[in-house]
Amino acid sequence: MRLGDTGGAAGALSRFMGVYDVKNSKSWRLDDVEHRDQETQRRTEQIKRRFDWRREDIERTRRTHKLANERRMLDARLYQLLEISKISIMITIFSRQTYVESHFPDRTSGTLVFAQGTTSVLSMVCMMLVMMRCCIIMLSTMRFASEVLESHLKLVHVDQIDLVSPFNQWWRIEWEHYWVRTYHIFRAGIALLFVALALTNAALYKWTWFSVGSLTFLAILFWQWRIEGKWRKAAYYPTKYDLPPVSEATTTLSTHANAGSTTHLN
Protein backbone atom coordinates (compact mmCIF):
# COMPACT_ATOMS: atom_id res chain seq x y z
CA MET A 1 0.00 0.00 0.00
CA ARG A 2 2.72 2.36 0.89
CA LEU A 3 4.54 1.70 -2.37
CA GLY A 4 1.32 2.17 -4.37
CA ASP A 5 0.43 5.29 -2.49
CA THR A 6 3.91 6.62 -3.08
CA GLY A 7 3.68 5.83 -6.81
CA GLY A 8 0.24 7.48 -7.07
CA ALA A 9 1.45 10.59 -5.30
CA ALA A 10 4.49 10.75 -7.55
CA GLY A 11 2.29 10.42 -10.63
CA ALA A 12 -0.09 13.10 -9.41
CA LEU A 13 2.83 15.36 -8.64
CA SER A 14 4.30 14.66 -12.06
CA ARG A 15 1.01 15.44 -13.76
CA PHE A 16 0.65 18.61 -11.69
CA MET A 17 4.16 19.73 -12.60
CA GLY A 18 3.45 18.93 -16.24
CA VAL A 19 0.28 21.01 -16.22
CA TYR A 20 2.15 23.78 -14.39
CA ASP A 21 4.94 23.70 -16.96
CA VAL A 22 2.43 23.82 -19.79
CA LYS A 23 0.66 26.79 -18.20
CA ASN A 24 3.96 28.56 -17.60
CA SER A 25 5.12 27.84 -21.14
CA LYS A 26 1.85 29.11 -22.53
CA SER A 27 2.01 32.20 -20.31
CA TRP A 28 5.63 32.82 -21.29
CA ARG A 29 4.70 32.34 -24.92
CA LEU A 30 1.85 34.81 -24.64
CA ASP A 31 4.11 37.27 -22.82
CA ASP A 32 6.75 36.82 -25.50
CA VAL A 33 4.22 37.39 -28.29
CA GLU A 34 2.86 40.46 -26.48
CA HIS A 35 6.38 41.75 -25.97
CA ARG A 36 7.15 41.25 -29.65
CA ASP A 37 3.94 43.07 -30.60
CA GLN A 38 4.83 45.95 -28.28
CA GLU A 39 8.36 46.04 -29.66
CA THR A 40 7.00 46.05 -33.21
CA GLN A 41 4.57 48.84 -32.34
CA ARG A 42 7.33 50.79 -30.61
CA ARG A 43 9.59 50.48 -33.64
CA THR A 44 6.74 51.43 -35.94
CA GLU A 45 5.98 54.53 -33.87
CA GLN A 46 9.68 55.37 -33.73
CA ILE A 47 9.98 55.09 -37.51
CA LYS A 48 6.85 57.20 -37.91
CA ARG A 49 8.19 59.85 -35.53
CA ARG A 50 11.51 59.92 -37.37
CA PHE A 51 9.67 60.18 -40.66
CA ASP A 52 7.55 63.06 -39.32
CA TRP A 53 10.63 64.79 -37.93
CA ARG A 54 12.41 64.37 -41.24
CA ARG A 55 9.40 65.69 -43.15
CA GLU A 56 9.11 68.67 -40.81
CA ASP A 57 12.83 69.31 -41.16
CA ILE A 58 12.58 69.20 -44.96
CA GLU A 59 9.55 71.49 -44.90
CA ARG A 60 11.31 73.90 -42.57
CA THR A 61 14.40 73.90 -44.80
CA ARG A 62 12.30 74.50 -47.92
CA ARG A 63 10.44 77.35 -46.27
CA THR A 64 13.72 78.87 -45.08
CA HIS A 65 15.16 78.72 -48.60
CA LYS A 66 11.90 80.08 -50.02
CA LEU A 67 11.96 82.98 -47.56
CA ALA A 68 15.56 83.75 -48.52
CA ASN A 69 14.63 83.65 -52.22
CA GLU A 70 11.65 85.95 -51.61
CA ARG A 71 13.89 88.40 -49.79
CA ARG A 72 16.39 88.34 -52.65
CA MET A 73 13.62 89.20 -55.13
CA LEU A 74 12.40 91.91 -52.78
CA ASP A 75 15.90 93.36 -52.42
CA ALA A 76 16.34 93.34 -56.20
CA ARG A 77 13.07 95.25 -56.61
CA LEU A 78 14.10 97.76 -53.93
CA TYR A 79 17.47 98.24 -55.63
CA GLN A 80 15.76 98.86 -58.95
CA LEU A 81 13.41 101.44 -57.42
CA LEU A 82 16.30 103.12 -55.62
CA GLU A 83 18.37 103.41 -58.78
CA ILE A 84 15.46 104.87 -60.75
CA SER A 85 14.92 107.38 -57.94
CA LYS A 86 18.58 108.40 -58.11
CA ILE A 87 18.43 108.78 -61.88
CA SER A 88 15.27 110.87 -61.53
CA ILE A 89 16.97 113.17 -59.03
CA MET A 90 19.98 113.61 -61.30
CA ILE A 91 17.80 114.39 -64.32
CA THR A 92 15.73 116.84 -62.26
CA ILE A 93 18.85 118.70 -61.19
CA PHE A 94 20.20 118.68 -64.74
CA SER A 95 16.90 119.98 -66.16
CA ARG A 96 16.76 122.73 -63.58
CA GLN A 97 20.33 123.82 -64.26
CA THR A 98 19.65 123.80 -67.99
CA TYR A 99 16.54 125.92 -67.49
CA VAL A 100 18.22 128.38 -65.10
CA GLU A 101 21.56 128.74 -66.86
CA SER A 102 20.20 129.16 -70.38
CA HIS A 103 20.50 132.86 -71.33
CA PHE A 104 18.74 133.38 -74.62
CA PRO A 105 19.49 136.29 -76.95
CA ASP A 106 17.04 139.19 -76.95
CA ARG A 107 15.82 138.38 -80.45
CA THR A 108 14.87 134.80 -79.56
CA SER A 109 11.33 133.89 -80.51
CA GLY A 110 8.90 133.99 -77.61
CA THR A 111 7.27 130.80 -78.80
CA LEU A 112 10.61 129.01 -78.71
CA VAL A 113 11.37 130.29 -75.21
CA PHE A 114 7.90 129.26 -74.02
CA ALA A 115 8.26 125.79 -75.53
CA GLN A 116 11.71 125.34 -74.02
CA GLY A 117 10.59 126.45 -70.57
CA THR A 118 7.45 124.34 -70.68
CA THR A 119 9.27 121.16 -71.68
CA SER A 120 11.97 121.73 -69.06
CA VAL A 121 9.43 122.25 -66.29
CA LEU A 122 7.37 119.25 -67.40
CA SER A 123 10.51 117.10 -67.43
CA MET A 124 11.34 118.18 -63.88
CA VAL A 125 7.78 117.56 -62.73
CA CYS A 126 7.78 114.08 -64.26
CA MET A 127 11.06 113.17 -62.61
CA MET A 128 9.92 114.49 -59.24
CA LEU A 129 6.74 112.44 -59.54
CA VAL A 130 8.81 109.37 -60.38
CA MET A 131 11.01 109.96 -57.35
CA MET A 132 8.03 110.35 -54.97
CA ARG A 133 6.17 107.36 -56.40
CA CYS A 134 9.27 105.17 -56.14
CA CYS A 135 9.70 106.27 -52.51
CA ILE A 136 6.09 105.30 -51.77
CA ILE A 137 6.57 101.89 -53.38
CA MET A 138 9.83 101.32 -51.49
CA LEU A 139 8.22 102.18 -48.14
CA SER A 140 5.34 99.80 -48.80
CA THR A 141 7.71 97.06 -49.98
CA MET A 142 9.90 97.35 -46.89
CA ARG A 143 6.81 97.22 -44.69
CA PHE A 144 5.67 94.08 -46.51
CA ALA A 145 9.08 92.50 -45.99
CA SER A 146 9.15 93.24 -42.26
CA GLU A 147 5.52 92.58 -41.29
CA VAL A 148 3.68 90.47 -43.87
CA LEU A 149 6.06 88.29 -45.89
CA GLU A 150 6.59 85.53 -43.32
CA SER A 151 2.90 85.27 -42.44
CA HIS A 152 1.96 85.02 -46.13
CA LEU A 153 4.61 82.36 -46.66
CA LYS A 154 3.14 80.27 -43.83
CA LEU A 155 -0.19 80.20 -45.68
CA VAL A 156 1.41 78.48 -48.68
CA HIS A 157 1.12 74.69 -48.63
CA VAL A 158 4.41 72.87 -48.84
CA ASP A 159 3.37 71.20 -52.11
CA GLN A 160 2.85 74.64 -53.69
CA ILE A 161 5.89 76.33 -52.20
CA ASP A 162 7.88 76.11 -55.45
CA LEU A 163 5.00 77.48 -57.52
CA VAL A 164 3.57 80.28 -55.37
CA SER A 165 5.52 83.46 -54.66
CA PRO A 166 3.94 85.63 -51.93
CA PHE A 167 5.95 88.66 -53.01
CA ASN A 168 4.96 88.28 -56.67
CA GLN A 169 1.33 87.87 -55.72
CA TRP A 170 1.41 90.91 -53.45
CA TRP A 171 3.27 93.00 -56.01
CA ARG A 172 0.83 92.23 -58.84
CA ILE A 173 -2.17 92.97 -56.64
CA GLU A 174 -0.89 96.11 -54.92
CA TRP A 175 1.74 97.85 -57.01
CA GLU A 176 2.07 96.44 -60.53
CA HIS A 177 -0.15 99.03 -62.24
CA TYR A 178 1.26 101.82 -60.08
CA TRP A 179 4.80 100.83 -61.05
CA VAL A 180 3.93 100.63 -64.76
CA ARG A 181 2.49 104.17 -64.64
CA THR A 182 5.61 105.35 -62.84
CA TYR A 183 7.78 103.84 -65.54
CA HIS A 184 5.71 105.54 -68.25
CA ILE A 185 6.12 108.88 -66.45
CA PHE A 186 9.86 108.24 -66.31
CA ARG A 187 9.95 107.62 -70.06
CA ALA A 188 7.94 110.79 -70.67
CA GLY A 189 10.38 112.78 -68.54
CA ILE A 190 13.33 111.46 -70.56
CA ALA A 191 11.63 112.33 -73.85
CA LEU A 192 10.78 115.84 -72.59
CA LEU A 193 14.39 116.31 -71.54
CA PHE A 194 15.58 115.55 -75.07
CA VAL A 195 13.05 118.00 -76.48
CA ALA A 196 14.10 120.68 -73.97
CA LEU A 197 17.78 120.25 -74.85
CA ALA A 198 17.03 120.48 -78.55
CA LEU A 199 14.96 123.65 -78.04
CA THR A 200 17.68 125.18 -75.85
CA ASN A 201 20.32 124.59 -78.50
CA ALA A 202 17.96 125.91 -81.16
CA ALA A 203 17.43 129.13 -79.20
CA LEU A 204 21.11 129.63 -78.48
CA TYR A 205 22.50 128.74 -81.89
CA LYS A 206 19.60 129.85 -84.13
CA TRP A 207 18.60 126.44 -85.44
CA THR A 208 15.66 125.93 -87.68
CA TRP A 209 12.56 124.00 -86.64
CA PHE A 210 13.56 121.27 -89.06
CA SER A 211 16.92 120.79 -87.36
CA VAL A 212 15.25 120.84 -83.94
CA GLY A 213 12.73 118.21 -84.98
CA SER A 214 15.41 116.06 -86.60
CA LEU A 215 17.64 116.17 -83.53
CA THR A 216 14.74 115.38 -81.23
CA PHE A 217 13.64 112.49 -83.42
CA LEU A 218 17.15 111.05 -83.58
CA ALA A 219 17.59 111.39 -79.81
CA ILE A 220 14.29 109.66 -79.08
CA LEU A 221 15.10 106.97 -81.65
CA PHE A 222 18.48 106.40 -80.01
CA TRP A 223 16.77 106.17 -76.63
CA GLN A 224 14.20 103.66 -77.87
CA TRP A 225 16.61 101.32 -79.65
CA ARG A 226 19.88 101.58 -77.76
CA ILE A 227 18.93 102.39 -74.17
CA GLU A 228 15.32 101.56 -73.43
CA GLY A 229 15.52 98.45 -75.60
CA LYS A 230 17.75 96.90 -72.94
CA TRP A 231 15.74 98.36 -70.08
CA ARG A 232 12.55 96.65 -71.16
CA LYS A 233 13.85 93.28 -70.01
CA ALA A 234 15.17 94.75 -66.78
CA ALA A 235 11.85 96.40 -66.00
CA TYR A 236 9.79 93.43 -67.13
CA TYR A 237 7.76 91.73 -64.44
CA PRO A 238 5.75 88.52 -64.94
CA THR A 239 2.00 88.86 -65.09
CA LYS A 240 -0.57 86.32 -63.96
CA TYR A 241 -0.63 84.84 -67.46
CA ASP A 242 3.10 84.07 -67.35
CA LEU A 243 2.96 81.92 -64.21
CA PRO A 244 1.71 78.32 -63.91
CA PRO A 245 -1.75 77.85 -62.41
CA VAL A 246 -1.86 77.14 -58.70
CA SER A 247 -4.53 75.84 -56.40
CA GLU A 248 -5.97 77.34 -53.24
CA ALA A 249 -2.73 78.95 -52.11
CA THR A 250 -2.96 81.75 -54.66
CA THR A 251 -6.58 82.47 -53.75
CA THR A 252 -5.73 82.53 -50.05
CA LEU A 253 -2.82 84.92 -50.54
CA SER A 254 -4.90 87.17 -52.80
CA THR A 255 -7.67 87.30 -50.20
CA HIS A 256 -5.27 88.23 -47.42
CA ALA A 257 -3.54 90.81 -49.60
CA ASN A 258 -6.86 92.43 -50.52
CA ALA A 259 -7.93 92.43 -46.88
CA GLY A 260 -4.77 94.23 -45.83
CA SER A 261 -4.51 96.62 -48.76
CA THR A 262 -4.60 100.38 -48.37
CA THR A 263 -5.64 103.18 -50.69
CA HIS A 264 -2.84 104.18 -53.09
CA LEU A 265 -2.16 107.20 -55.22
CA ASN A 266 -2.98 106.38 -58.84
Coordinates of C-alpha atoms in Angstrom, one line a residue:
M1 CA 0.0 0.0 0.0
R2 CA 2.7 2.4 0.9
L3 CA 4.5 1.7 -2.4
G4 CA 1.3 2.2 -4.4
D5 CA 0.4 5.3 -2.5
T6 CA 3.9 6.6 -3.1
G7 CA 3.7 5.8 -6.8
G8 CA 0.2 7.5 -7.1
A9 CA 1.4 10.6 -5.3
A10 CA 4.5 10.7 -7.6
G11 CA 2.3 10.4 -10.6
A12 CA -0.1 13.1 -9.4
L13 CA 2.8 15.4 -8.6
S14 CA 4.3 14.7 -12.1
R15 CA 1.0 15.4 -13.8
F16 CA 0.6 18.6 -11.7
M17 CA 4.2 19.7 -12.6
G18 CA 3.5 18.9 -16.2
V19 CA 0.3 21.0 -16.2
Y20 CA 2.2 23.8 -14.4
D21 CA 4.9 23.7 -17.0
V22 CA 2.4 23.8 -19.8
K23 CA 0.7 26.8 -18.2
N24 CA 4.0 28.6 -17.6
S25 CA 5.1 27.8 -21.1
K26 CA 1.9 29.1 -22.5
S27 CA 2.0 32.2 -20.3
W28 CA 5.6 32.8 -21.3
R29 CA 4.7 32.3 -24.9
L30 CA 1.8 34.8 -24.6
D31 CA 4.1 37.3 -22.8
D32 CA 6.8 36.8 -25.5
V33 CA 4.2 37.4 -28.3
E34 CA 2.9 40.5 -26.5
H35 CA 6.4 41.8 -26.0
R36 CA 7.1 41.2 -29.7
D37 CA 3.9 43.1 -30.6
Q38 CA 4.8 45.9 -28.3
E39 CA 8.4 46.0 -29.7
T40 CA 7.0 46.1 -33.2
Q41 CA 4.6 48.8 -32.3
R42 CA 7.3 50.8 -30.6
R43 CA 9.6 50.5 -33.6
T44 CA 6.7 51.4 -35.9
E45 CA 6.0 54.5 -33.9
Q46 CA 9.7 55.4 -33.7
I47 CA 10.0 55.1 -37.5
K48 CA 6.8 57.2 -37.9
R49 CA 8.2 59.9 -35.5
R50 CA 11.5 59.9 -37.4
F51 CA 9.7 60.2 -40.7
D52 CA 7.6 63.1 -39.3
W53 CA 10.6 64.8 -37.9
R54 CA 12.4 64.4 -41.2
R55 CA 9.4 65.7 -43.1
E56 CA 9.1 68.7 -40.8
D57 CA 12.8 69.3 -41.2
I58 CA 12.6 69.2 -45.0
E59 CA 9.5 71.5 -44.9
R60 CA 11.3 73.9 -42.6
T61 CA 14.4 73.9 -44.8
R62 CA 12.3 74.5 -47.9
R63 CA 10.4 77.4 -46.3
T64 CA 13.7 78.9 -45.1
H65 CA 15.2 78.7 -48.6
K66 CA 11.9 80.1 -50.0
L67 CA 12.0 83.0 -47.6
A68 CA 15.6 83.8 -48.5
N69 CA 14.6 83.6 -52.2
E70 CA 11.7 85.9 -51.6
R71 CA 13.9 88.4 -49.8
R72 CA 16.4 88.3 -52.7
M73 CA 13.6 89.2 -55.1
L74 CA 12.4 91.9 -52.8
D75 CA 15.9 93.4 -52.4
A76 CA 16.3 93.3 -56.2
R77 CA 13.1 95.2 -56.6
L78 CA 14.1 97.8 -53.9
Y79 CA 17.5 98.2 -55.6
Q80 CA 15.8 98.9 -59.0
L81 CA 13.4 101.4 -57.4
L82 CA 16.3 103.1 -55.6
E83 CA 18.4 103.4 -58.8
I84 CA 15.5 104.9 -60.7
S85 CA 14.9 107.4 -57.9
K86 CA 18.6 108.4 -58.1
I87 CA 18.4 108.8 -61.9
S88 CA 15.3 110.9 -61.5
I89 CA 17.0 113.2 -59.0
M90 CA 20.0 113.6 -61.3
I91 CA 17.8 114.4 -64.3
T92 CA 15.7 116.8 -62.3
I93 CA 18.9 118.7 -61.2
F94 CA 20.2 118.7 -64.7
S95 CA 16.9 120.0 -66.2
R96 CA 16.8 122.7 -63.6
Q97 CA 20.3 123.8 -64.3
T98 CA 19.6 123.8 -68.0
Y99 CA 16.5 125.9 -67.5
V100 CA 18.2 128.4 -65.1
E101 CA 21.6 128.7 -66.9
S102 CA 20.2 129.2 -70.4
H103 CA 20.5 132.9 -71.3
F104 CA 18.7 133.4 -74.6
P105 CA 19.5 136.3 -77.0
D106 CA 17.0 139.2 -77.0
R107 CA 15.8 138.4 -80.5
T108 CA 14.9 134.8 -79.6
S109 CA 11.3 133.9 -80.5
G110 CA 8.9 134.0 -77.6
T111 CA 7.3 130.8 -78.8
L112 CA 10.6 129.0 -78.7
V113 CA 11.4 130.3 -75.2
F114 CA 7.9 129.3 -74.0
A115 CA 8.3 125.8 -75.5
Q116 CA 11.7 125.3 -74.0
G117 CA 10.6 126.5 -70.6
T118 CA 7.4 124.3 -70.7
T119 CA 9.3 121.2 -71.7
S120 CA 12.0 121.7 -69.1
V121 CA 9.4 122.3 -66.3
L122 CA 7.4 119.3 -67.4
S123 CA 10.5 117.1 -67.4
M124 CA 11.3 118.2 -63.9
V125 CA 7.8 117.6 -62.7
C126 CA 7.8 114.1 -64.3
M127 CA 11.1 113.2 -62.6
M128 CA 9.9 114.5 -59.2
L129 CA 6.7 112.4 -59.5
V130 CA 8.8 109.4 -60.4
M131 CA 11.0 110.0 -57.3
M132 CA 8.0 110.3 -55.0
R133 CA 6.2 107.4 -56.4
C134 CA 9.3 105.2 -56.1
C135 CA 9.7 106.3 -52.5
I136 CA 6.1 105.3 -51.8
I137 CA 6.6 101.9 -53.4
M138 CA 9.8 101.3 -51.5
L139 CA 8.2 102.2 -48.1
S140 CA 5.3 99.8 -48.8
T141 CA 7.7 97.1 -50.0
M142 CA 9.9 97.4 -46.9
R143 CA 6.8 97.2 -44.7
F144 CA 5.7 94.1 -46.5
A145 CA 9.1 92.5 -46.0
S146 CA 9.2 93.2 -42.3
E147 CA 5.5 92.6 -41.3
V148 CA 3.7 90.5 -43.9
L149 CA 6.1 88.3 -45.9
E150 CA 6.6 85.5 -43.3
S151 CA 2.9 85.3 -42.4
H152 CA 2.0 85.0 -46.1
L153 CA 4.6 82.4 -46.7
K154 CA 3.1 80.3 -43.8
L155 CA -0.2 80.2 -45.7
V156 CA 1.4 78.5 -48.7
H157 CA 1.1 74.7 -48.6
V158 CA 4.4 72.9 -48.8
D159 CA 3.4 71.2 -52.1
Q160 CA 2.8 74.6 -53.7
I161 CA 5.9 76.3 -52.2
D162 CA 7.9 76.1 -55.5
L163 CA 5.0 77.5 -57.5
V164 CA 3.6 80.3 -55.4
S165 CA 5.5 83.5 -54.7
P166 CA 3.9 85.6 -51.9
F167 CA 6.0 88.7 -53.0
N168 CA 5.0 88.3 -56.7
Q169 CA 1.3 87.9 -55.7
W170 CA 1.4 90.9 -53.5
W171 CA 3.3 93.0 -56.0
R172 CA 0.8 92.2 -58.8
I173 CA -2.2 93.0 -56.6
E174 CA -0.9 96.1 -54.9
W175 CA 1.7 97.8 -57.0
E176 CA 2.1 96.4 -60.5
H177 CA -0.1 99.0 -62.2
Y178 CA 1.3 101.8 -60.1
W179 CA 4.8 100.8 -61.1
V180 CA 3.9 100.6 -64.8
R181 CA 2.5 104.2 -64.6
T182 CA 5.6 105.3 -62.8
Y183 CA 7.8 103.8 -65.5
H184 CA 5.7 105.5 -68.2
I185 CA 6.1 108.9 -66.4
F186 CA 9.9 108.2 -66.3
R187 CA 10.0 107.6 -70.1
A188 CA 7.9 110.8 -70.7
G189 CA 10.4 112.8 -68.5
I190 CA 13.3 111.5 -70.6
A191 CA 11.6 112.3 -73.8
L192 CA 10.8 115.8 -72.6
L193 CA 14.4 116.3 -71.5
F194 CA 15.6 115.5 -75.1
V195 CA 13.1 118.0 -76.5
A196 CA 14.1 120.7 -74.0
L197 CA 17.8 120.2 -74.8
A198 CA 17.0 120.5 -78.6
L199 CA 15.0 123.6 -78.0
T200 CA 17.7 125.2 -75.9
N201 CA 20.3 124.6 -78.5
A202 CA 18.0 125.9 -81.2
A203 CA 17.4 129.1 -79.2
L204 CA 21.1 129.6 -78.5
Y205 CA 22.5 128.7 -81.9
K206 CA 19.6 129.9 -84.1
W207 CA 18.6 126.4 -85.4
T208 CA 15.7 125.9 -87.7
W209 CA 12.6 124.0 -86.6
F210 CA 13.6 121.3 -89.1
S211 CA 16.9 120.8 -87.4
V212 CA 15.3 120.8 -83.9
G213 CA 12.7 118.2 -85.0
S214 CA 15.4 116.1 -86.6
L215 CA 17.6 116.2 -83.5
T216 CA 14.7 115.4 -81.2
F217 CA 13.6 112.5 -83.4
L218 CA 17.2 111.0 -83.6
A219 CA 17.6 111.4 -79.8
I220 CA 14.3 109.7 -79.1
L221 CA 15.1 107.0 -81.6
F222 CA 18.5 106.4 -80.0
W223 CA 16.8 106.2 -76.6
Q224 CA 14.2 103.7 -77.9
W225 CA 16.6 101.3 -79.7
R226 CA 19.9 101.6 -77.8
I227 CA 18.9 102.4 -74.2
E228 CA 15.3 101.6 -73.4
G229 CA 15.5 98.4 -75.6
K230 CA 17.7 96.9 -72.9
W231 CA 15.7 98.4 -70.1
R232 CA 12.6 96.6 -71.2
K233 CA 13.8 93.3 -70.0
A234 CA 15.2 94.8 -66.8
A235 CA 11.8 96.4 -66.0
Y236 CA 9.8 93.4 -67.1
Y237 CA 7.8 91.7 -64.4
P238 CA 5.7 88.5 -64.9
T239 CA 2.0 88.9 -65.1
K240 CA -0.6 86.3 -64.0
Y241 CA -0.6 84.8 -67.5
D242 CA 3.1 84.1 -67.3
L243 CA 3.0 81.9 -64.2
P244 CA 1.7 78.3 -63.9
P245 CA -1.8 77.9 -62.4
V246 CA -1.9 77.1 -58.7
S247 CA -4.5 75.8 -56.4
E248 CA -6.0 77.3 -53.2
A249 CA -2.7 78.9 -52.1
T250 CA -3.0 81.8 -54.7
T251 CA -6.6 82.5 -53.8
T252 CA -5.7 82.5 -50.1
L253 CA -2.8 84.9 -50.5
S254 CA -4.9 87.2 -52.8
T255 CA -7.7 87.3 -50.2
H256 CA -5.3 88.2 -47.4
A257 CA -3.5 90.8 -49.6
N258 CA -6.9 92.4 -50.5
A259 CA -7.9 92.4 -46.9
G260 CA -4.8 94.2 -45.8
S261 CA -4.5 96.6 -48.8
T262 CA -4.6 100.4 -48.4
T263 CA -5.6 103.2 -50.7
H264 CA -2.8 104.2 -53.1
L265 CA -2.2 107.2 -55.2
N266 CA -3.0 106.4 -58.8

